[in-house]
GROMACS .gro file of C-alpha atoms in nm:
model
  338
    1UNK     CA    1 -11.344 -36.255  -2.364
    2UNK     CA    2 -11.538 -35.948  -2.162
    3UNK     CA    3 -11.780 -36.120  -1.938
    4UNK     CA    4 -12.151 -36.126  -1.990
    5UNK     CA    5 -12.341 -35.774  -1.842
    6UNK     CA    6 -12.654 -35.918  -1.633
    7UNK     CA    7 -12.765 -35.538  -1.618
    8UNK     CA    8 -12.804 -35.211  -1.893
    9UNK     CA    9 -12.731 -34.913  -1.863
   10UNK     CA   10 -13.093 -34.744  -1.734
   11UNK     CA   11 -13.241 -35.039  -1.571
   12UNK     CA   12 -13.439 -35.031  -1.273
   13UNK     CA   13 -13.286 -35.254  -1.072
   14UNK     CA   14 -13.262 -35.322  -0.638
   15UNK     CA   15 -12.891 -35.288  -0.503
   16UNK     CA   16 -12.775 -35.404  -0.141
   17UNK     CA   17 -12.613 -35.167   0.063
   18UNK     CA   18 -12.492 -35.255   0.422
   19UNK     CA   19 -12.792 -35.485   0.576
   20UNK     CA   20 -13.067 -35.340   0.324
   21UNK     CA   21 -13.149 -35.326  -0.018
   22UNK     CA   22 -13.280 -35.003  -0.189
   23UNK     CA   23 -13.430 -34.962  -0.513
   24UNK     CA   24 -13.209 -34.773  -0.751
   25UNK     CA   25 -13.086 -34.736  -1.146
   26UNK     CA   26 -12.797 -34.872  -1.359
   27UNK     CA   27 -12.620 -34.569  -1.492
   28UNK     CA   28 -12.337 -34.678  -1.623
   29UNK     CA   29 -12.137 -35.052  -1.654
   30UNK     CA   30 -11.731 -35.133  -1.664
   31UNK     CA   31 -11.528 -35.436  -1.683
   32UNK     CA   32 -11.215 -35.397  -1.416
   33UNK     CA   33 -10.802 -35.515  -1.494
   34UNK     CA   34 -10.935 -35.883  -1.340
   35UNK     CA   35 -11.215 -35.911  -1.533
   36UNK     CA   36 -11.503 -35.829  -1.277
   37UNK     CA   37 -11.817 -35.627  -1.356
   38UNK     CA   38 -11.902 -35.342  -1.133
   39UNK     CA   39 -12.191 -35.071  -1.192
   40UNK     CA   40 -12.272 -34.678  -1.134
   41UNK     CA   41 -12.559 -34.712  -0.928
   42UNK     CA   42 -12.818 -34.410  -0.869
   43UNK     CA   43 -13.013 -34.474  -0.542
   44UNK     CA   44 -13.432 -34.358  -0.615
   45UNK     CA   45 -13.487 -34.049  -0.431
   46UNK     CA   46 -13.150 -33.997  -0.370
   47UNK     CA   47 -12.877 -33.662  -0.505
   48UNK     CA   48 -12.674 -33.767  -0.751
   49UNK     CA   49 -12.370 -33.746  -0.517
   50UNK     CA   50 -12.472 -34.070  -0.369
   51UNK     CA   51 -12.429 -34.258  -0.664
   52UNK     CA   52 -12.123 -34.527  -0.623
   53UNK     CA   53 -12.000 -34.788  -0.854
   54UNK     CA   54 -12.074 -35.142  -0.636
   55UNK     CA   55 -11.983 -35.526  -0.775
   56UNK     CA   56 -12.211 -35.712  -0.943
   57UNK     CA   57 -12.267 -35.934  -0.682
   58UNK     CA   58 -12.500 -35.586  -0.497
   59UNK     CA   59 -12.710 -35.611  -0.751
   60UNK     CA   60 -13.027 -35.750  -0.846
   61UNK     CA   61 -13.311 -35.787  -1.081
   62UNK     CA   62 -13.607 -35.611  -1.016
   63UNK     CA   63 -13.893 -35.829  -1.005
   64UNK     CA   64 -14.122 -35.992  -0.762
   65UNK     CA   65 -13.931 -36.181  -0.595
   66UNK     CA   66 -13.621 -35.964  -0.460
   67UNK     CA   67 -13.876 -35.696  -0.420
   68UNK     CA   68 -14.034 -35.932  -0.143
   69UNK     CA   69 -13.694 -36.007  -0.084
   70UNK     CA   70 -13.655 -35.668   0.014
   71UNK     CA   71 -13.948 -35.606   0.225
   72UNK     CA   72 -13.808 -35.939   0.452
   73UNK     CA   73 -13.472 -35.814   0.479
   74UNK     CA   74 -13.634 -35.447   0.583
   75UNK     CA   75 -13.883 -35.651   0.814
   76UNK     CA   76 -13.565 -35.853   0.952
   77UNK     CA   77 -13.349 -35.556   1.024
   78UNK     CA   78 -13.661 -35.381   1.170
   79UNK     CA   79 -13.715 -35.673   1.435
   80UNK     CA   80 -13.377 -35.595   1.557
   81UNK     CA   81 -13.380 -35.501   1.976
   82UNK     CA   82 -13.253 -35.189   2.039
   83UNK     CA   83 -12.894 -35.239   2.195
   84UNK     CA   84 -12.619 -35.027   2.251
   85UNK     CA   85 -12.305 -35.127   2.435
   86UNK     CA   86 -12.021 -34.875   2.417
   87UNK     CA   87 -11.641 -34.839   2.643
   88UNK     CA   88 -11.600 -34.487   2.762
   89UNK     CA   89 -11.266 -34.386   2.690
   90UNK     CA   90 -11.085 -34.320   3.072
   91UNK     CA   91 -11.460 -34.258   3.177
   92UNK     CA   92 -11.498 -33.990   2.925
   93UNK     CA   93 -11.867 -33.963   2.818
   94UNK     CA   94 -11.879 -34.063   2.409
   95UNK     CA   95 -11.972 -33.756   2.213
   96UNK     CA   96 -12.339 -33.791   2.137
   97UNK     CA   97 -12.385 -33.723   1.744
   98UNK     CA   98 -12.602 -33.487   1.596
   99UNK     CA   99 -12.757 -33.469   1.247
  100UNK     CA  100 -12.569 -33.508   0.874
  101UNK     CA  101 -12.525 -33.255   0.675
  102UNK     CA  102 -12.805 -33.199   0.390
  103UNK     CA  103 -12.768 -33.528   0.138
  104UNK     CA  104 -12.642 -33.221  -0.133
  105UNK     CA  105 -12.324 -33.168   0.054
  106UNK     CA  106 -12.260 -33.521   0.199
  107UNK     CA  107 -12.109 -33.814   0.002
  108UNK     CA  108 -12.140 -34.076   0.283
  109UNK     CA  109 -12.148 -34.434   0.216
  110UNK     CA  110 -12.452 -34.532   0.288
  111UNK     CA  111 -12.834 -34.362   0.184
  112UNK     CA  112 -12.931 -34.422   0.561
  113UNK     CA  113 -13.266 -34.514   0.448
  114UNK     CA  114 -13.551 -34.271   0.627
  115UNK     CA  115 -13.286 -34.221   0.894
  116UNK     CA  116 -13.112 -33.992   0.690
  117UNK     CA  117 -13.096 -33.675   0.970
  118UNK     CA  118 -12.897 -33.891   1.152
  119UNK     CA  119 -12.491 -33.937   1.191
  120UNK     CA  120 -12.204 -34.221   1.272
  121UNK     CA  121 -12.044 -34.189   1.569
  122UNK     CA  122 -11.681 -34.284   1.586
  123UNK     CA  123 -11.606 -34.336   1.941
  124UNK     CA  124 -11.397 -34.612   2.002
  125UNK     CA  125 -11.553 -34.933   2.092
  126UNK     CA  126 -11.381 -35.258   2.093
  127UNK     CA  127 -11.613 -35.516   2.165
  128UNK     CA  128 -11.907 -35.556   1.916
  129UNK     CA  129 -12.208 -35.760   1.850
  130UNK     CA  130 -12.283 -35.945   1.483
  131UNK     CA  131 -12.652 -35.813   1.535
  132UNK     CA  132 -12.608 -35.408   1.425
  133UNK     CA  133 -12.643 -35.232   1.670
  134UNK     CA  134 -12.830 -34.907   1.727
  135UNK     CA  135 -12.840 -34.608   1.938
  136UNK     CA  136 -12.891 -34.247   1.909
  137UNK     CA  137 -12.547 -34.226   1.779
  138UNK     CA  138 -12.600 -34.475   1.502
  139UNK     CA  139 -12.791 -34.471   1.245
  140UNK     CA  140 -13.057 -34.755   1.185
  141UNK     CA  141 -12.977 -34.841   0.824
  142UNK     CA  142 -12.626 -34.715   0.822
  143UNK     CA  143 -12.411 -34.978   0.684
  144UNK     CA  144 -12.083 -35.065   0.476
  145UNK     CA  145 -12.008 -35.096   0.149
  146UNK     CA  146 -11.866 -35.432   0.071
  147UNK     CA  147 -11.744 -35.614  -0.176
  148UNK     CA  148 -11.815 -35.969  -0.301
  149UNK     CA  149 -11.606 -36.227  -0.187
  150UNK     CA  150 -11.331 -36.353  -0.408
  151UNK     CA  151 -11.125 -36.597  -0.219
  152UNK     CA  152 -11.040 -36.452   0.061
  153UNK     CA  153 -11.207 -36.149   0.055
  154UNK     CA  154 -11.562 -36.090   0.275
  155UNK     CA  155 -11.886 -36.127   0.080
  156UNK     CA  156 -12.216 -35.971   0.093
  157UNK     CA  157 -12.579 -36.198  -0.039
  158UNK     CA  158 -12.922 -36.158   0.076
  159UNK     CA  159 -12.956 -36.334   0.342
  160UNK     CA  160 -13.322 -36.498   0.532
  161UNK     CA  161 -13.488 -36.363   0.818
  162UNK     CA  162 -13.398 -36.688   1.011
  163UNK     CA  163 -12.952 -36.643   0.891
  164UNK     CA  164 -13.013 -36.252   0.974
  165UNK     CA  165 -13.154 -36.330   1.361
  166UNK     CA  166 -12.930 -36.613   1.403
  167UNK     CA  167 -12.567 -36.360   1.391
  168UNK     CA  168 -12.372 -36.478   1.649
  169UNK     CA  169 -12.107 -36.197   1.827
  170UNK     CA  170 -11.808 -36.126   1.647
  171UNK     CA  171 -11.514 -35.977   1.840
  172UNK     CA  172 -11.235 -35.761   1.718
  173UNK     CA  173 -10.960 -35.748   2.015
  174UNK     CA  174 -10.813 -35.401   1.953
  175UNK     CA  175 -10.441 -35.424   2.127
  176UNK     CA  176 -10.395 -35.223   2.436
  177UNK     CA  177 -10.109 -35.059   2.274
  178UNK     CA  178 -10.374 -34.909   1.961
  179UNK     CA  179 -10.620 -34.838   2.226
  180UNK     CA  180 -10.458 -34.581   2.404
  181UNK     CA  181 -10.428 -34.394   2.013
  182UNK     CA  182 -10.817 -34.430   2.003
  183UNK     CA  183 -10.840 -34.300   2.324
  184UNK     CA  184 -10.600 -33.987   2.266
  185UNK     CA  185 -10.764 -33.965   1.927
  186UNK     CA  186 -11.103 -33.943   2.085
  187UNK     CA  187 -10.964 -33.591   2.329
  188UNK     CA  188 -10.808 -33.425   2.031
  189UNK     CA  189 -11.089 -33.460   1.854
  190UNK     CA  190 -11.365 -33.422   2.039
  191UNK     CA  191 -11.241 -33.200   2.338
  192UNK     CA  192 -10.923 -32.993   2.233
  193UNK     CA  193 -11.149 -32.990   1.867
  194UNK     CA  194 -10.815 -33.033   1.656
  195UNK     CA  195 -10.842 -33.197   1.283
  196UNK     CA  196 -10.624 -33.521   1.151
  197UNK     CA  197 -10.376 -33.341   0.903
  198UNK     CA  198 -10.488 -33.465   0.527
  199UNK     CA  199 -10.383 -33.538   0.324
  200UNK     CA  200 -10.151 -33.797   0.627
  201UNK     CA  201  -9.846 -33.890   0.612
  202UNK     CA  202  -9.902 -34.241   0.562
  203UNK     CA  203 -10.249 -34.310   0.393
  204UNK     CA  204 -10.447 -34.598   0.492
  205UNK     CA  205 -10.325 -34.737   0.113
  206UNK     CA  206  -9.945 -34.696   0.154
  207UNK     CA  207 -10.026 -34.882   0.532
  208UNK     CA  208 -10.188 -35.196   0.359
  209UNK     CA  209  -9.952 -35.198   0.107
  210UNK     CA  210  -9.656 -35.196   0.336
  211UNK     CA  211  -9.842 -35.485   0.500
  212UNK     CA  212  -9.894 -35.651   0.217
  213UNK     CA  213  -9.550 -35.591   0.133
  214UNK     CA  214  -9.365 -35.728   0.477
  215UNK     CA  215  -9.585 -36.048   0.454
  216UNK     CA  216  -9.410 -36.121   0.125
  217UNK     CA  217  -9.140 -36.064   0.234
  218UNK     CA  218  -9.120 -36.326   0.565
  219UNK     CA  219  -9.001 -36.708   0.526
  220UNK     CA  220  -9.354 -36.819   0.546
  221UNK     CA  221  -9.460 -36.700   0.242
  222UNK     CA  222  -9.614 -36.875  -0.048
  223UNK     CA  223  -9.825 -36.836  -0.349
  224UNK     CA  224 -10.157 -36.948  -0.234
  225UNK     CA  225 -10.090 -36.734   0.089
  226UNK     CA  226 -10.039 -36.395  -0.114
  227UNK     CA  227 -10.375 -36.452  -0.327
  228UNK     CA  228 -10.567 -36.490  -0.006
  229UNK     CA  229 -10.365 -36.195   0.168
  230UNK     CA  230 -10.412 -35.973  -0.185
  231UNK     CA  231 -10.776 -35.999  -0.136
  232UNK     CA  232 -10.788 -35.909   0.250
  233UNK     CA  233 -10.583 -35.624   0.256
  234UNK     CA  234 -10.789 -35.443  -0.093
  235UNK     CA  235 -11.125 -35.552   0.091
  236UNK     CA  236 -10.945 -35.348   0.404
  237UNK     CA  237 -10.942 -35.035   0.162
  238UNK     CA  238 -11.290 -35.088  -0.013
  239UNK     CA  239 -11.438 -35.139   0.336
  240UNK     CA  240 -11.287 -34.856   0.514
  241UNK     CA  241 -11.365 -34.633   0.140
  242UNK     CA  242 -11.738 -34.719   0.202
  243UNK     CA  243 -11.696 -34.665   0.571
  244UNK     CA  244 -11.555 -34.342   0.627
  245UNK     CA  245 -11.801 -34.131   0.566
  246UNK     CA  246 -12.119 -34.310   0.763
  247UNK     CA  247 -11.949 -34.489   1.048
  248UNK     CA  248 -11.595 -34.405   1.117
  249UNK     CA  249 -11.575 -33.979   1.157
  250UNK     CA  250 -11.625 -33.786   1.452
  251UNK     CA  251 -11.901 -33.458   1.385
  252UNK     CA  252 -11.628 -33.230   1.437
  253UNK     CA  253 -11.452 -33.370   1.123
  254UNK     CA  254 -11.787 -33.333   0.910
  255UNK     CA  255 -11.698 -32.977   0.733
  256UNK     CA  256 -11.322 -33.133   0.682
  257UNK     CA  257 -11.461 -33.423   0.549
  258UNK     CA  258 -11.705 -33.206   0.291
  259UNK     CA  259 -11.393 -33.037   0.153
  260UNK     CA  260 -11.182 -33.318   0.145
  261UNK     CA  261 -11.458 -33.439  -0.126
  262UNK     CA  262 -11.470 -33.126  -0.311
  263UNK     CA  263 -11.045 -33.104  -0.317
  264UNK     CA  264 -11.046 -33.482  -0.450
  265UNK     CA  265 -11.362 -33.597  -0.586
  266UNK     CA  266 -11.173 -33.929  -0.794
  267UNK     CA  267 -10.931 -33.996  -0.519
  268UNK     CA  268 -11.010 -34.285  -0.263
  269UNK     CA  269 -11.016 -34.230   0.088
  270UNK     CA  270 -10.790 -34.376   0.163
  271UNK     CA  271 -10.552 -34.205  -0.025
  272UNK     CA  272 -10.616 -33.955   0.148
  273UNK     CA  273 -10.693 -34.053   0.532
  274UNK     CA  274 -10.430 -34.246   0.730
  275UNK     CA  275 -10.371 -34.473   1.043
  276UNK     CA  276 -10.609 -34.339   1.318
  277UNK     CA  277 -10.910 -34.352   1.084
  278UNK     CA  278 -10.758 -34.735   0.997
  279UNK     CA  279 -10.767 -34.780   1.313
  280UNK     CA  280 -11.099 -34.689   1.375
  281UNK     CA  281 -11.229 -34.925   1.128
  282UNK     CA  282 -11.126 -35.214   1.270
  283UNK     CA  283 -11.250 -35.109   1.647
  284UNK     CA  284 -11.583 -35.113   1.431
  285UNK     CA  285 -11.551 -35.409   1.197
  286UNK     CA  286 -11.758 -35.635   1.385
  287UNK     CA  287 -12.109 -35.573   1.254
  288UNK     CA  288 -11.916 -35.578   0.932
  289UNK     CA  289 -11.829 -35.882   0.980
  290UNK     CA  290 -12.197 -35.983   1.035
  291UNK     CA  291 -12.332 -35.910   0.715
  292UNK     CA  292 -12.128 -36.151   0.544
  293UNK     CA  293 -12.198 -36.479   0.385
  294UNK     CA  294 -11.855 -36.655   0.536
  295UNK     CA  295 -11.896 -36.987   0.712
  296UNK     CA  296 -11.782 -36.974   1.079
  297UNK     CA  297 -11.426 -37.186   0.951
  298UNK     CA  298 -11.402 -36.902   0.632
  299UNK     CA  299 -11.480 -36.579   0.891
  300UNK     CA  300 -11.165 -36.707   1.172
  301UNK     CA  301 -10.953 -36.725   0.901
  302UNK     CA  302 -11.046 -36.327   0.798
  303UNK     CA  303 -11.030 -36.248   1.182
  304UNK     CA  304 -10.697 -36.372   1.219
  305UNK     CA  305 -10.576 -36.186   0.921
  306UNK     CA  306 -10.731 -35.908   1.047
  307UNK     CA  307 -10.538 -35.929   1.417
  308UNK     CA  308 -10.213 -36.004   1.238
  309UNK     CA  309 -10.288 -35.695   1.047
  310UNK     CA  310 -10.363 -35.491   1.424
  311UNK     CA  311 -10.009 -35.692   1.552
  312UNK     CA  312  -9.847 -35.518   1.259
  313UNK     CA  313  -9.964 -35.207   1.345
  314UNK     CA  314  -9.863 -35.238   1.734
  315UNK     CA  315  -9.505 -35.297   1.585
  316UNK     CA  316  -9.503 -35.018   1.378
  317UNK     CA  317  -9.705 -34.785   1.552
  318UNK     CA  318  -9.405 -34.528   1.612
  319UNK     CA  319  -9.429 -34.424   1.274
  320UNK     CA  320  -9.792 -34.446   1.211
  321UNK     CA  321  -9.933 -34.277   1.495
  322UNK     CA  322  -9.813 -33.938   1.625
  323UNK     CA  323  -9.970 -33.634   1.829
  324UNK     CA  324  -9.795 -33.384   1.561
  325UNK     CA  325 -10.037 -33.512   1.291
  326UNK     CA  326 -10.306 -33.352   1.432
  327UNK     CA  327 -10.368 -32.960   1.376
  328UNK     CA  328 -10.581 -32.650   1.504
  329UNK     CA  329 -10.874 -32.552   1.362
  330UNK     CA  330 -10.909 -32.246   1.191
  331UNK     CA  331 -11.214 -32.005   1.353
  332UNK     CA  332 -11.410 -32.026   1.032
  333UNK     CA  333 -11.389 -32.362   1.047
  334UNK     CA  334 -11.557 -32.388   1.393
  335UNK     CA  335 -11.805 -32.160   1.246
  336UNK     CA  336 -11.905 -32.421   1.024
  337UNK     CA  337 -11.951 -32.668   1.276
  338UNK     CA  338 -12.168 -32.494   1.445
   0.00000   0.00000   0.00000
């Protein structure tokens, strides 16, 4: 039997993306393989390319009461001290972000809220606090797109002013062998202004599928491992999906990003990006981690999946990381970026 719709098609409704909620419309509804009901949101004010599908779980009624809701969470994130604590890479300065390009030609994750002029910056950090951070670099109301929590996977609710000020820091240890990539990743980016080669080599999917695939295969395997491990490793690809575009790309990679979305408008991410944009996910994962409802006991047991998952890729990271997938620019492209 389908399941019950709590939403039609053309309500107003409020949706929940990354630590705020926005006011939007139900477009369309589906039912997924496993039974879950998702919707094709249209944020108010917003171009139609912003529109995502998001669980049911991101959604809620419009009424009093979550529009109050609302205005606590927005008064919450507001009261938020201004922090920003970032590693230089070798003592390189970060590269200092500059604006988006027009809503029109960007599909990023997130609407940004009024800070919509402003742009992710991916350099790599590997310590990070629960409480989002800000800076010139990051946008206010930037946040991910996350899915609810089945099992194992992380979940997103509304959450009181008292849970939100309470976060507590959450700490990703990025390997020093993967930190070196994030470093080199940073110069060819940034400084020798090369571009990833996309489609990769090995997409972010095929990488947590070959994950997913090894733990199966070890002695230690059971059933009620691989339903927990099934759900971490497809909330690694929605997160990094809903990431990508706000939080996890250099502005040098803006234009290639644009096209990217024009060339495959119904393919994932991350069928398309591969292990150095992975990997730069997880060296930003901790505020993530923040806006979920997990209990302390529920959010070890993701972190530990999460550095088994790193441990994985220090073992393989022969094959997944390499100078030669990185290419030159062409000089129209540089046009663009300027």
């Amino acid at each position: 039997m389908a399941p019950k719709l709590k939403f039609a098609e053309g309500e107003k409704v409020l949706c929940f993306h990354g630590p705020l909620i926005y006011e939007a419309k139900c477009l369309k509804s589906s039912v997924t393989k496993d039974k879950h009901v998702r919707y094709l949101i249209h944020y108010a004010g917003w171009n139609k390319n912003w529109d995502e599908w998001v669980p049911e779980s991101r959604v809620l009624k419009y009424n009093e009461a979550n529009v109050q809701r609302q205005k606590e969470v927005q008064r919450a994130h507001s009261a938020q001290p201004v922090k920003t604590k970032k590693t230089p890479a070798k003592g390189r300065k970060s590269e200092a972000a500059s604006s988006t390009p027009a809503r029109e030609e960007s599909r990023a994750s997130t609407p940004a809220g009024k800070d919509k002029d402003k742009e992710a910056d991916a350099t790599p950090t590997t310590t990070t606090k629960a409480t989002k951070t800000q800076s010139k670099d990051t946008p206010a109301d930037s946040g991910s797109d996350q899915p609810k929590k089945k099992r194992g996977r992380l979940d997103i609710s509304i959450e009181s002013e008292e849970q939100y000020l309470a976060k507590v820091e959450v700490k990703i240890k990025i390997p020093e062998e993967l930190k070196v990539w994030l470093v080199d990743d940073w110069d060819v980016i940034t400084r020798q202004q090369k571009l990833a080669l996309l489609p990769a080599k090995i997409t972010v999917s095929q990488i947590v599928d070959n994950y997913l695939a090894s733990k199966k295969s070890s002695k230690q395997h059971n059933q009620a491992k691989e339903s927990v491990l099934v759900d971490i490793t497809e909330g690694i690809k929605e997160y990094f999906n809903a990431t990508l575009g706000s939080q996890l790309l250099y502005k040098f990679e803006r234009p290639q990003y644009s096209e990217i979305l024009q060339e495959y408008p119904d393919t994932p991410m991350s069928q398309i990006y591969g292990s150095i944009h992975l990997l730069r996910l997880f060296a930003k994962m901790g505020p993530m981690l923040a806006y979920t409802a997990l209990d302390e006991k529920s959010l070890q047991h993701v972190l530990t999946h999460i550095q088994d998952f790193l441990k994985y890729m220090v073992t393989n990271r022969s094959t997944l990381f390499n100078l030669q997938d990185y290419g030159n620019a062409t000089p129209e492209y540089h046009r663009k970026v300027q």
